[in-house]
């Protein structure tokens, strides 16, 4: 397969995964069973056929409305599908194949956290604990495979730094500035990014969160006291550290050296 066909394949895989993620989010919202139950229209409860569930295409063919009751389908569905597909292709072209498979799975967890926290101001335990479990398993496998105890020290240090930082903010503000979900997410960040990746991710989460938070207050969309979910910024910070962490660190160290 030439790379363009591989890219198209990964893009389609991303669309399908994006569609699956919106389904997971819907089921989390409704506290439904993950495995059982077929898809149905949230309004008229009519079961949906496979041709109603084609990512993006069904939305376009149906002109954004349910085939059966003509209720509007949220634009969030095709947006999440396209976002997932774009991130999939990006990761696949950026990293080697074994690493990108792991990163694609983690991407699914990160997108779930991003969307769910944005909509509901909470990071679901089931998702963050699954992400922690997977990244912990990966680190252990890495340490055994390379017979490298440094991986264990590094992960431990990274988790400690992330956890201590977020727990301090959580404790000082008594949960007002930062939810405990963010503290749990920091454990994932430490395991996934290692040190100093975790520090880079935290730095950019706060930088971008601060800029957007200030923008919202100035444009009067949010008051000083109103909540802004922090999970989406943590996810963006994690992606920045994953893609550019090493370059940013090199640039910074060069800056210090001269
Ligand atoms: Zn309907």
Coordinates of N, CA and C and ligand atoms in Angstrom, one line a residue:
X1 N 0.8 -1.2 0.0 CA 0.0 0.0 0.0 C 0.9 1.3 0.0
X2 N 0.6 2.1 -0.9 CA 1.3 3.4 -0.9 C 0.7 4.3 0.3
X3 N 1.5 5.3 0.6 CA 1.1 6.0 1.8 C -0.2 6.8 1.7
X4 N -0.6 7.2 0.5 CA -1.9 7.9 0.4 C -3.1 7.0 0.7
X5 N -3.0 5.7 0.3 CA -4.0 4.8 0.6 C -4.1 4.5 2.0
X6 N -2.9 4.4 2.6 CA -2.8 4.1 4.1 C -3.4 5.3 4.8
X7 N -3.1 6.5 4.4 CA -3.7 7.7 5.0 C -5.2 7.7 4.9
X8 N -5.7 7.3 3.7 CA -7.2 7.3 3.6 C -7.8 6.2 4.5
X9 N -7.1 5.1 4.6 CA -7.6 4.0 5.5 C -7.6 4.5 6.9
X10 N -6.5 5.2 7.4 CA -6.5 5.7 8.7 C -7.5 6.8 9.0
X11 N -7.8 7.6 7.9 CA -8.8 8.6 8.0 C -10.2 8.0 8.2
X12 N -10.5 6.9 7.4 CA -11.8 6.2 7.5 C -11.9 5.6 8.9
X13 N -10.8 5.0 9.4 CA -10.8 4.4 10.7 C -11.1 5.4 11.8
X14 N -10.5 6.6 11.6 CA -10.7 7.7 12.5 C -12.2 8.1 12.5
X15 N -12.8 8.2 11.3 CA -14.2 8.6 11.2 C -15.1 7.5 12.0
X16 N -14.7 6.3 11.8 CA -15.5 5.2 12.5 C -15.3 5.3 14.0
X17 N -14.1 5.5 14.4 CA -13.8 5.6 15.8 C -14.5 6.8 16.4
X18 N -14.5 7.9 15.7 CA -15.1 9.1 16.1 C -16.6 8.9 16.3
X19 N -17.2 8.2 15.4 CA -18.6 7.8 15.5 C -18.9 6.9 16.8
X20 N -17.9 6.0 17.0 CA -18.0 5.2 18.2 C -17.9 6.0 19.5
X21 N -17.0 7.0 19.4 CA -16.8 7.8 20.6 C -18.1 8.6 21.0
X22 N -18.7 9.2 19.9 CA -20.0 9.9 20.2 C -21.0 9.0 20.8
X23 N -21.0 7.7 20.4 CA -21.9 6.7 20.9 C -21.6 6.4 22.4
X24 N -20.3 6.3 22.7 CA -19.8 6.1 24.1 C -20.2 7.3 25.0
X25 N -20.1 8.5 24.4 CA -20.4 9.7 25.2 C -21.9 9.7 25.5
X26 N -22.7 9.4 24.5 CA -24.2 9.3 24.6 C -24.6 8.3 25.7
X27 N -23.9 7.1 25.7 CA -24.2 6.1 26.6 C -23.8 6.4 28.0
X28 N -22.7 7.2 28.1 CA -22.2 7.6 29.5 C -23.2 8.6 30.0
X29 N -23.7 9.5 29.1 CA -24.7 10.5 29.6 C -26.0 9.9 30.1
X30 N -26.4 8.8 29.3 CA -27.7 8.2 29.7 C -27.5 7.0 30.7
X31 N -26.2 6.8 31.1 CA -25.8 5.7 32.0 C -26.3 4.4 31.5
X32 N -26.1 4.3 30.2 CA -26.6 3.0 29.5 C -25.5 2.0 29.5
X33 N -25.8 0.8 29.2 CA -24.9 -0.3 29.0 C -24.0 -0.1 27.8
X34 N -22.7 -0.4 27.8 CA -21.9 -0.1 26.7 C -22.1 -1.1 25.5
X35 N -22.3 -2.3 25.9 CA -22.3 -3.4 24.9 C -23.7 -3.6 24.3
X36 N -24.7 -3.7 25.2 CA -26.0 -4.1 24.7 C -26.7 -2.9 24.1
X37 N -27.8 -3.1 23.4 CA -28.7 -2.1 22.9 C -28.2 -1.5 21.6
X38 N -29.1 -1.5 20.6 CA -28.7 -0.9 19.3 C -28.9 0.6 19.3
X39 N -28.3 1.3 18.3 CA -28.4 2.7 18.3 C -29.9 3.1 17.9
X40 N -30.3 4.2 18.5 CA -31.6 4.7 18.1 C -31.6 6.2 18.2
X41 N -32.6 6.8 17.5 CA -32.8 8.3 17.5 C -33.1 8.7 19.0
X42 N -32.3 9.7 19.5 CA -32.6 10.1 20.9 C -34.0 10.7 21.1
X43 N -34.6 11.2 20.0 CA -35.9 11.9 20.1 C -37.1 10.8 19.9
X44 N -37.1 10.2 18.8 CA -38.3 9.3 18.5 C -38.0 7.9 18.8
X45 N -36.8 7.5 19.3 CA -36.4 6.2 19.7 C -36.5 5.1 18.6
X46 N -36.6 5.6 17.3 CA -36.6 4.7 16.2 C -35.3 4.0 16.1
X47 N -35.2 2.7 16.0 CA -33.9 2.1 15.8 C -33.2 2.6 14.5
X48 N -31.9 2.8 14.5 CA -31.2 3.3 13.3 C -30.6 2.1 12.6
X49 N -30.7 2.2 11.2 CA -30.1 1.2 10.4 C -28.7 1.6 10.1
X50 N -27.9 0.6 9.5 CA -26.5 0.9 9.3 C -26.3 2.1 8.4
X51 N -27.2 2.3 7.4 CA -27.1 3.5 6.5 C -27.4 4.8 7.2
X52 N -28.0 4.7 8.4 CA -28.2 6.0 9.2 C -27.0 6.3 10.0
X53 N -26.1 5.4 10.1 CA -25.0 5.5 11.0 C -23.6 5.7 10.4
X54 N -23.6 5.9 9.0 CA -22.3 6.1 8.3 C -21.8 7.5 8.8
X55 N -20.5 7.5 9.3 CA -20.0 8.7 9.8 C -20.0 9.8 8.7
X56 N -20.3 11.0 9.1 CA -20.4 12.2 8.2 C -21.4 12.0 7.1
X57 N -21.3 10.9 6.3 CA -22.1 10.7 5.1 C -23.6 10.8 5.4
X58 N -24.0 10.0 6.4 CA -25.4 9.9 6.8 C -25.9 11.3 7.1
X59 N -25.1 12.1 7.9 CA -25.5 13.4 8.3 C -25.7 14.3 7.1
X60 N -24.8 14.1 6.0 CA -25.0 14.9 4.8 C -26.2 14.5 4.0
X61 N -26.3 13.2 3.8 CA -27.5 12.7 3.0 C -28.8 13.0 3.7
X62 N -28.9 13.0 5.0 CA -30.1 13.2 5.7 C -30.3 14.7 6.0
X63 N -29.3 15.5 5.5 CA -29.3 17.0 5.7 C -29.5 17.4 7.1
X64 N -28.8 16.6 8.0 CA -28.7 16.9 9.4 C -30.0 16.6 10.2
X65 N -30.9 15.8 9.6 CA -32.2 15.5 10.3 C -32.4 14.0 10.4
X66 N -33.1 13.6 11.5 CA -33.5 12.2 11.6 C -34.4 11.7 10.5
X67 N -34.1 10.5 9.9 CA -34.9 10.0 8.8 C -36.3 9.8 9.1
X68 N -36.6 9.5 10.4 CA -37.9 9.1 10.8 C -38.8 10.2 11.4
X69 N -38.2 11.1 12.2 CA -39.0 12.1 12.9 C -38.6 13.5 12.5
X70 N -37.5 13.6 11.6 CA -37.0 14.9 11.1 C -36.5 15.8 12.2
X71 N -36.2 15.2 13.4 CA -35.5 16.0 14.5 C -34.1 16.3 14.0
X72 N -33.6 17.6 14.3 CA -32.3 18.0 14.0 C -31.2 17.1 14.7
X73 N -30.2 16.6 13.9 CA -29.1 15.9 14.5 C -28.1 16.9 14.8
X74 N -27.5 16.8 16.0 CA -26.5 17.7 16.4 C -25.3 17.8 15.5
X75 N -24.8 19.0 15.2 CA -23.6 19.1 14.4 C -22.4 18.6 15.1
X76 N -22.5 18.3 16.4 CA -21.4 17.8 17.2 C -21.0 16.4 16.6
X77 N -21.9 15.6 16.1 CA -21.6 14.3 15.7 C -20.6 14.3 14.5
X78 N -20.9 14.9 13.4 CA -19.9 14.9 12.3 C -18.6 15.7 12.7
X79 N -18.7 16.7 13.6 CA -17.5 17.5 14.0 C -16.6 16.5 14.7
X80 N -17.1 15.8 15.7 CA -16.2 14.9 16.5 C -15.6 13.8 15.5
X81 N -16.4 13.3 14.6 CA -15.9 12.3 13.7 C -14.8 12.8 12.8
X82 N -14.9 14.0 12.3 CA -13.8 14.6 11.5 C -12.6 14.9 12.3
X83 N -12.9 15.5 13.5 CA -11.7 15.8 14.5 C -10.9 14.5 14.8
X84 N -11.6 13.4 15.1 CA -11.0 12.2 15.4 C -10.1 11.7 14.2
X85 N -10.7 11.8 13.0 CA -10.0 11.3 11.8 C -8.8 12.1 11.5
X86 N -8.9 13.4 11.7 CA -7.7 14.3 11.4 C -6.6 14.0 12.4
X87 N -6.9 13.9 13.7 CA -5.9 13.6 14.7 C -5.3 12.2 14.5
X88 N -6.1 11.2 14.0 CA -5.6 9.9 13.7 C -4.5 10.0 12.6
X89 N -4.9 10.7 11.5 CA -3.9 10.8 10.4 C -2.6 11.5 10.8
X90 N -2.8 12.5 11.6 CA -1.7 13.3 12.1 C -0.7 12.4 12.9
X91 N -1.3 11.7 13.9 CA -0.5 10.8 14.7 C 0.2 9.8 13.9
X92 N -0.6 9.2 13.0 CA 0.0 8.0 12.2 C 1.2 8.5 11.3
X93 N 1.1 9.8 10.9 CA 2.2 10.3 10.1 C 3.4 10.8 10.9
X94 N 3.2 11.0 12.1 CA 4.2 11.6 13.0 C 5.0 10.6 13.7
X95 N 4.5 9.5 14.0 CA 5.2 8.5 14.9 C 5.3 7.1 14.1
X96 N 6.2 6.3 14.6 CA 6.4 5.0 14.0 C 5.2 4.1 14.3
X97 N 5.1 3.0 13.5 CA 3.8 2.3 13.6 C 3.5 1.7 15.0
X98 N 4.5 1.0 15.7 CA 4.1 0.5 17.0 C 3.6 1.6 18.0
X99 N 4.4 2.7 18.0 CA 4.0 3.8 18.9 C 2.7 4.4 18.5
X100 N 2.4 4.6 17.2 CA 1.2 5.3 16.8 C 0.0 4.4 17.2
X101 N 0.1 3.1 17.2 CA -1.1 2.3 17.6 C -1.5 2.6 19.0
X102 N -0.4 2.6 19.9 CA -0.7 3.0 21.3 C -1.2 4.4 21.4
X103 N -0.7 5.3 20.7 CA -1.1 6.7 20.7 C -2.5 6.9 20.2
X104 N -2.9 6.1 19.2 CA -4.3 6.2 18.7 C -5.3 5.8 19.7
X105 N -5.0 4.7 20.5 CA -5.9 4.3 21.5 C -6.0 5.4 22.6
X106 N -4.8 5.9 23.0 CA -4.8 7.0 24.0 C -5.6 8.2 23.5
X107 N -5.5 8.5 22.2 CA -6.2 9.6 21.6 C -7.7 9.5 21.8
X108 N -8.2 8.2 21.7 CA -9.6 8.0 21.9 C -10.0 8.4 23.3
X109 N -9.2 8.0 24.3 CA -9.5 8.4 25.7 C -9.4 9.9 25.9
X110 N -8.4 10.5 25.3 CA -8.2 12.0 25.4 C -9.4 12.7 24.8
X111 N -9.9 12.3 23.6 CA -11.0 13.0 23.0 C -12.3 12.8 23.8
X112 N -12.5 11.6 24.4 CA -13.6 11.4 25.2 C -13.6 12.4 26.4
X113 N -12.4 12.5 27.0 CA -12.3 13.4 28.2 C -12.5 14.9 27.8
X114 N -11.9 15.2 26.6 CA -12.0 16.6 26.1 C -13.5 16.9 25.9
X115 N -14.3 16.1 25.2 CA -15.6 16.4 24.9 C -16.6 16.3 26.1
X116 N -16.3 15.3 26.9 CA -17.2 15.1 28.1 C -17.1 16.2 29.1
X117 N -15.8 16.6 29.4 CA -15.6 17.6 30.4 C -16.1 19.0 29.9
X118 N -16.0 19.2 28.6 CA -16.5 20.4 28.0 C -18.0 20.5 28.1
X119 N -18.7 19.4 27.9 CA -20.1 19.4 28.0 C -20.7 19.4 29.4
X120 N -20.0 18.6 30.3 CA -20.6 18.3 31.6 C -19.8 18.7 32.8
X121 N -18.6 19.3 32.5 CA -17.7 19.8 33.6 C -17.3 18.7 34.5
X122 N -17.1 17.5 34.0 CA -16.7 16.4 34.8 C -15.9 15.4 33.9
X123 N -14.8 14.8 34.5 CA -14.1 13.8 33.8 C -14.6 12.4 34.3
X124 N -15.2 11.6 33.5 CA -15.8 10.3 34.0 C -14.6 9.4 34.5
X125 N -14.8 8.9 35.7 CA -13.8 8.0 36.3 C -13.5 6.8 35.4
X126 N -14.6 6.2 34.8 CA -14.3 5.0 34.0 C -13.3 5.3 32.9
X127 N -13.3 6.5 32.3 CA -12.4 6.9 31.2 C -11.0 7.2 31.7
X128 N -10.9 8.0 32.8 CA -9.6 8.4 33.3 C -8.9 7.2 33.9
X129 N -9.6 6.3 34.6 CA -9.0 5.1 35.1 C -8.6 4.1 34.0
X130 N -9.3 4.0 33.0 CA -8.9 3.1 31.8 C -7.6 3.7 31.2
X131 N -7.6 5.0 31.1 CA -6.4 5.6 30.5 C -5.2 5.4 31.4
X132 N -5.4 5.5 32.7 CA -4.3 5.3 33.7 C -3.8 3.8 33.6
X133 N -4.8 2.9 33.6 CA -4.4 1.5 33.5 C -3.6 1.1 32.3
X134 N -4.1 1.7 31.1 CA -3.4 1.4 29.9 C -2.0 2.0 29.8
X135 N -1.8 3.2 30.3 CA -0.5 3.8 30.2 C 0.4 3.2 31.3
X136 N -0.1 2.7 32.4 CA 0.7 2.0 33.4 C 1.2 0.7 32.8
X137 N 0.3 -0.1 32.2 CA 0.6 -1.3 31.5 C 1.7 -1.1 30.5
X138 N 1.6 0.0 29.7 CA 2.6 0.3 28.7 C 4.0 0.6 29.3
X139 N 4.0 1.3 30.3 CA 5.3 1.7 31.0 C 5.9 0.4 31.6
X140 N 5.1 -0.5 32.2 CA 5.7 -1.7 32.8 C 6.2 -2.6 31.6
X141 N 5.5 -2.7 30.5 CA 5.9 -3.5 29.4 C 7.2 -2.9 28.8
X142 N 7.3 -1.6 28.8 CA 8.5 -0.9 28.2 C 9.7 -1.2 29.1
X143 N 9.5 -1.1 30.4 CA 10.6 -1.3 31.4 C 11.1 -2.8 31.2
X144 N 10.2 -3.7 31.1 CA 10.6 -5.1 31.0 C 11.2 -5.4 29.6
X145 N 10.6 -4.9 28.6 CA 11.1 -5.1 27.2 C 12.5 -4.6 27.0
X146 N 12.8 -3.4 27.5 CA 14.1 -2.7 27.3 C 15.0 -3.0 28.5
X147 N 14.5 -3.8 29.5 CA 15.2 -4.1 30.8 C 15.9 -2.8 31.3
X148 N 15.0 -1.8 31.4 CA 15.5 -0.4 31.8 C 14.7 0.1 33.0
X149 N 15.4 0.0 34.1 CA 14.8 0.5 35.4 C 14.5 2.0 35.4
X150 N 15.3 2.7 34.5 CA 15.1 4.1 34.4 C 13.7 4.5 34.1
X151 N 13.0 3.7 33.2 CA 11.6 4.0 32.8 C 10.8 4.0 34.1
X152 N 11.0 3.1 35.0 CA 10.2 3.1 36.3 C 10.5 4.4 37.1
X153 N 11.8 4.7 37.3 CA 12.1 5.9 38.0 C 11.5 7.1 37.4
X154 N 11.6 7.2 36.1 CA 11.1 8.4 35.3 C 9.6 8.5 35.5
X155 N 8.9 7.4 35.3 CA 7.4 7.5 35.4 C 7.0 7.9 36.8
X156 N 7.7 7.3 37.8 CA 7.4 7.6 39.2 C 7.6 9.1 39.5
X157 N 8.7 9.6 39.0 CA 9.0 11.0 39.2 C 7.9 11.9 38.5
X158 N 7.5 11.5 37.3 CA 6.6 12.3 36.5 C 5.2 12.3 37.2
X159 N 4.8 11.1 37.7 CA 3.5 11.0 38.4 C 3.5 11.9 39.7
X160 N 4.6 11.8 40.4 CA 4.8 12.5 41.6 C 4.7 14.0 41.4
X161 N 5.4 14.5 40.3 CA 5.4 15.9 40.0 C 4.0 16.4 39.6
X162 N 3.3 15.6 38.7 CA 2.0 16.0 38.3 C 1.0 16.0 39.4
X163 N 1.0 14.9 40.2 CA 0.1 14.7 41.2 C 0.2 15.8 42.3
X164 N 1.5 16.0 42.7 CA 1.8 17.0 43.8 C 1.3 18.3 43.4
X165 N 1.6 18.7 42.2 CA 1.2 20.0 41.7 C -0.3 20.2 41.7
X166 N -1.1 19.3 41.1 CA -2.5 19.4 41.0 C -3.2 19.2 42.4
X167 N -2.6 18.3 43.2 CA -3.2 18.1 44.5 C -3.1 19.3 45.4
X168 N -2.0 20.0 45.2 CA -1.7 21.3 46.0 C -2.8 22.3 45.6
X169 N -3.0 22.5 44.3 CA -4.0 23.5 43.8 C -5.4 23.1 44.3
X170 N -5.7 21.8 44.2 CA -7.0 21.3 44.6 C -7.2 21.5 46.1
X171 N -6.1 21.2 46.9 CA -6.3 21.4 48.4 C -6.3 22.8 48.8
X172 N -5.5 23.7 48.2 CA -5.4 25.1 48.6 C -6.8 25.8 48.3
X173 N -7.3 25.4 47.1 CA -8.6 26.1 46.7 C -9.8 25.3 47.1
X174 N -9.6 24.2 47.9 CA -10.7 23.3 48.3 C -11.6 22.9 47.2
X175 N -10.9 22.6 46.1 CA -11.7 22.0 44.9 C -12.3 23.1 44.1
X176 N -12.1 24.4 44.4 CA -12.8 25.4 43.6 C -12.1 25.7 42.3
X177 N -10.7 25.7 42.3 CA -10.0 26.0 41.0 C -9.8 24.8 40.2
X178 N -9.8 23.7 40.8 CA -9.5 22.4 40.1 C -10.3 21.3 40.7
X179 N -11.0 20.5 39.9 CA -11.7 19.3 40.4 C -10.8 18.2 40.7
X180 N -11.3 17.2 41.4 CA -10.4 16.0 41.7 C -10.2 15.2 40.4
X181 N -11.1 15.3 39.5 CA -10.9 14.7 38.2 C -9.6 15.1 37.5
X182 N -9.3 16.4 37.7 CA -8.1 16.9 37.1 C -6.8 16.3 37.8
X183 N -7.0 16.1 39.1 CA -5.9 15.5 39.9 C -5.7 14.1 39.4
X184 N -6.8 13.3 39.1 CA -6.6 12.0 38.6 C -6.0 12.0 37.2
X185 N -6.4 13.0 36.4 CA -5.9 13.1 35.1 C -4.4 13.3 35.1
X186 N -3.9 14.0 36.1 CA -2.4 14.3 36.2 C -1.6 13.0 36.4
X187 N -2.3 12.0 37.0 CA -1.6 10.7 37.2 C -1.4 10.1 35.8
X188 N -2.5 10.2 35.0 CA -2.4 9.7 33.6 C -1.3 10.4 32.8
X189 N -1.3 11.8 33.0 CA -0.3 12.6 32.2 C 1.1 12.1 32.6
X190 N 1.4 11.9 33.9 CA 2.7 11.5 34.3 C 3.1 10.2 33.7
X191 N 2.2 9.2 33.7 CA 2.5 7.9 33.2 C 2.7 7.9 31.7
X192 N 1.9 8.7 31.0 CA 1.9 8.7 29.5 C 3.1 9.5 29.0
X193 N 3.3 10.7 29.6 CA 4.4 11.6 29.0 C 5.7 11.4 29.7
X194 N 5.8 10.9 30.9 CA 7.0 10.8 31.6 C 7.5 12.2 32.0
X195 N 8.8 12.3 32.5 CA 9.4 13.6 32.9 C 10.5 13.9 31.9
X196 N 10.6 15.1 31.4 CA 9.9 16.3 31.7 C 8.6 16.6 30.9
X197 N 8.2 15.6 30.1 CA 7.0 15.8 29.3 C 5.8 16.3 30.1
X198 N 5.6 15.8 31.3 CA 4.4 16.1 32.1 C 4.5 17.6 32.5
X199 N 5.7 18.1 32.8 CA 5.8 19.5 33.1 C 5.5 20.4 32.0
X200 N 5.9 20.0 30.8 CA 5.6 20.8 29.5 C 4.1 20.8 29.3
X201 N 3.5 19.7 29.5 CA 2.0 19.6 29.3 C 1.3 20.5 30.3
X202 N 1.7 20.5 31.6 CA 1.1 21.3 32.6 C 1.3 22.8 32.2
X203 N 2.5 23.1 31.8 CA 2.8 24.5 31.5 C 1.8 25.0 30.4
X204 N 1.7 24.3 29.3 CA 0.9 24.7 28.2 C -0.6 24.6 28.5
X205 N -1.0 23.7 29.4 CA -2.5 23.6 29.8 C -2.8 25.0 30.5
X206 N -1.9 25.4 31.4 CA -2.2 26.6 32.2 C -2.1 27.9 31.3
X207 N -1.1 27.9 30.4 CA -0.9 29.0 29.5 C -2.2 29.2 28.6
X208 N -2.6 28.1 28.0 CA -3.8 28.2 27.0 C -5.1 28.4 27.8
X209 N -5.2 27.7 28.9 CA -6.4 27.9 29.8 C -6.5 29.3 30.3
X210 N -5.3 29.9 30.7 CA -5.3 31.2 31.2 C -5.7 32.2 30.1
X211 N -5.2 32.0 28.9 CA -5.5 33.0 27.8 C -7.0 32.9 27.4
X212 N -7.5 31.7 27.3 CA -8.9 31.5 26.9 C -9.8 31.9 28.0
X213 N -9.5 31.6 29.3 CA -10.3 32.0 30.4 C -10.4 33.5 30.5
X214 N -9.2 34.2 30.3 CA -9.2 35.7 30.4 C -10.0 36.2 29.2
X215 N -9.9 35.6 28.0 CA -10.7 36.1 26.9 C -12.2 36.0 27.2
X216 N -12.6 34.9 27.8 CA -14.0 34.7 28.1 C -14.5 35.7 29.1
X217 N -13.7 36.0 30.1 CA -14.1 37.0 31.1 C -14.2 38.4 30.4
X218 N -13.2 38.8 29.6 CA -13.2 40.1 28.9 C -14.4 40.2 28.0
X219 N -14.7 39.1 27.3 CA -15.8 39.2 26.4 C -17.1 39.0 27.1
X220 N -17.1 38.9 28.5 CA -18.2 38.8 29.4 C -19.1 37.5 29.1
X221 N -18.4 36.5 28.5 CA -19.2 35.2 28.3 C -19.2 34.5 29.6
X222 N -18.2 34.7 30.5 CA -18.1 34.0 31.8 C -17.8 35.0 32.8
X223 N -18.4 34.9 34.0 CA -18.0 35.8 35.1 C -16.7 35.3 35.7
X224 N -16.1 36.1 36.7 CA -14.9 35.6 37.4 C -15.2 34.4 38.2
X225 N -16.4 34.2 38.7 CA -16.6 33.1 39.6 C -17.1 31.8 38.8
X226 N -17.5 32.0 37.5 CA -18.1 30.9 36.9 C -17.1 29.8 36.5
X227 N -17.5 28.6 36.4 CA -16.6 27.5 36.2 C -16.2 27.4 34.7
X228 N -15.0 27.2 34.4 CA -14.5 26.8 33.1 C -13.9 25.4 33.3
X229 N -14.3 24.4 32.5 CA -13.7 23.1 32.7 C -12.3 23.1 32.3
X230 N -11.4 22.4 33.1 CA -10.0 22.5 32.8 C -9.5 21.3 32.0
X231 N -10.3 20.2 32.0 CA -10.0 19.0 31.3 C -9.6 19.2 29.8
X232 N -10.4 20.0 29.1 CA -10.0 20.2 27.7 C -8.6 20.8 27.5
X233 N -8.2 21.7 28.4 CA -6.9 22.3 28.4 C -5.8 21.3 28.7
X234 N -6.1 20.4 29.7 CA -5.1 19.4 30.0 C -4.9 18.4 28.8
X235 N -6.0 18.2 28.1 CA -5.9 17.3 26.9 C -5.0 18.0 25.8
X236 N -5.3 19.3 25.6 CA -4.5 20.1 24.6 C -3.0 20.1 25.0
X237 N -2.8 20.3 26.3 CA -1.4 20.3 26.8 C -0.7 19.0 26.6
X238 N -1.5 17.9 26.8 CA -0.9 16.6 26.6 C -0.5 16.4 25.2
X239 N -1.4 16.8 24.2 CA -1.1 16.6 22.8 C 0.2 17.5 22.4
X240 N 0.3 18.7 23.0 CA 1.4 19.6 22.7 C 2.7 18.9 23.1
X241 N 2.7 18.3 24.4 CA 3.9 17.7 24.9 C 4.2 16.4 24.1
X242 N 3.2 15.7 23.6 CA 3.4 14.5 22.9 C 4.1 14.8 21.5
X243 N 3.5 15.8 20.8 CA 4.0 16.2 19.5 C 5.3 17.0 19.5
X244 N 5.4 18.0 20.4 CA 6.5 18.9 20.3 C 7.3 19.0 21.6
X245 N 7.0 18.2 22.6 CA 7.7 18.2 23.9 C 9.2 18.3 23.8
X246 N 9.8 17.4 23.0 CA 11.2 17.3 22.8 C 11.8 18.5 22.2
X247 N 11.1 19.0 21.1 CA 11.6 20.2 20.4 C 11.6 21.4 21.3
X248 N 10.5 21.5 22.1 CA 10.3 22.7 23.0 C 11.4 22.6 24.1
X249 N 11.7 21.4 24.6 CA 12.7 21.3 25.6 C 14.1 21.7 25.1
X250 N 14.4 21.2 23.8 CA 15.7 21.5 23.2 C 15.8 23.0 23.0
X251 N 14.8 23.6 22.5 CA 14.8 25.0 22.3 C 15.0 25.8 23.6
X252 N 14.4 25.3 24.6 CA 14.5 26.0 25.9 C 15.9 25.8 26.5
X253 N 16.4 24.6 26.4 CA 17.8 24.4 26.9 C 18.8 25.2 26.2
X254 N 18.6 25.3 24.8 CA 19.5 26.1 24.0 C 19.5 27.6 24.5
X255 N 18.3 28.0 24.8 CA 18.1 29.4 25.3 C 18.8 29.7 26.6
X256 N 18.8 28.7 27.4 CA 19.5 28.8 28.7 C 21.0 28.8 28.5
X257 N 21.5 28.0 27.5 CA 22.9 27.8 27.3 C 23.6 29.0 26.8
X258 N 22.9 29.9 26.0 CA 23.5 31.0 25.4 C 23.2 32.3 26.2
Ligands
LIG1 ZN1 -36.0 10.5 15.2

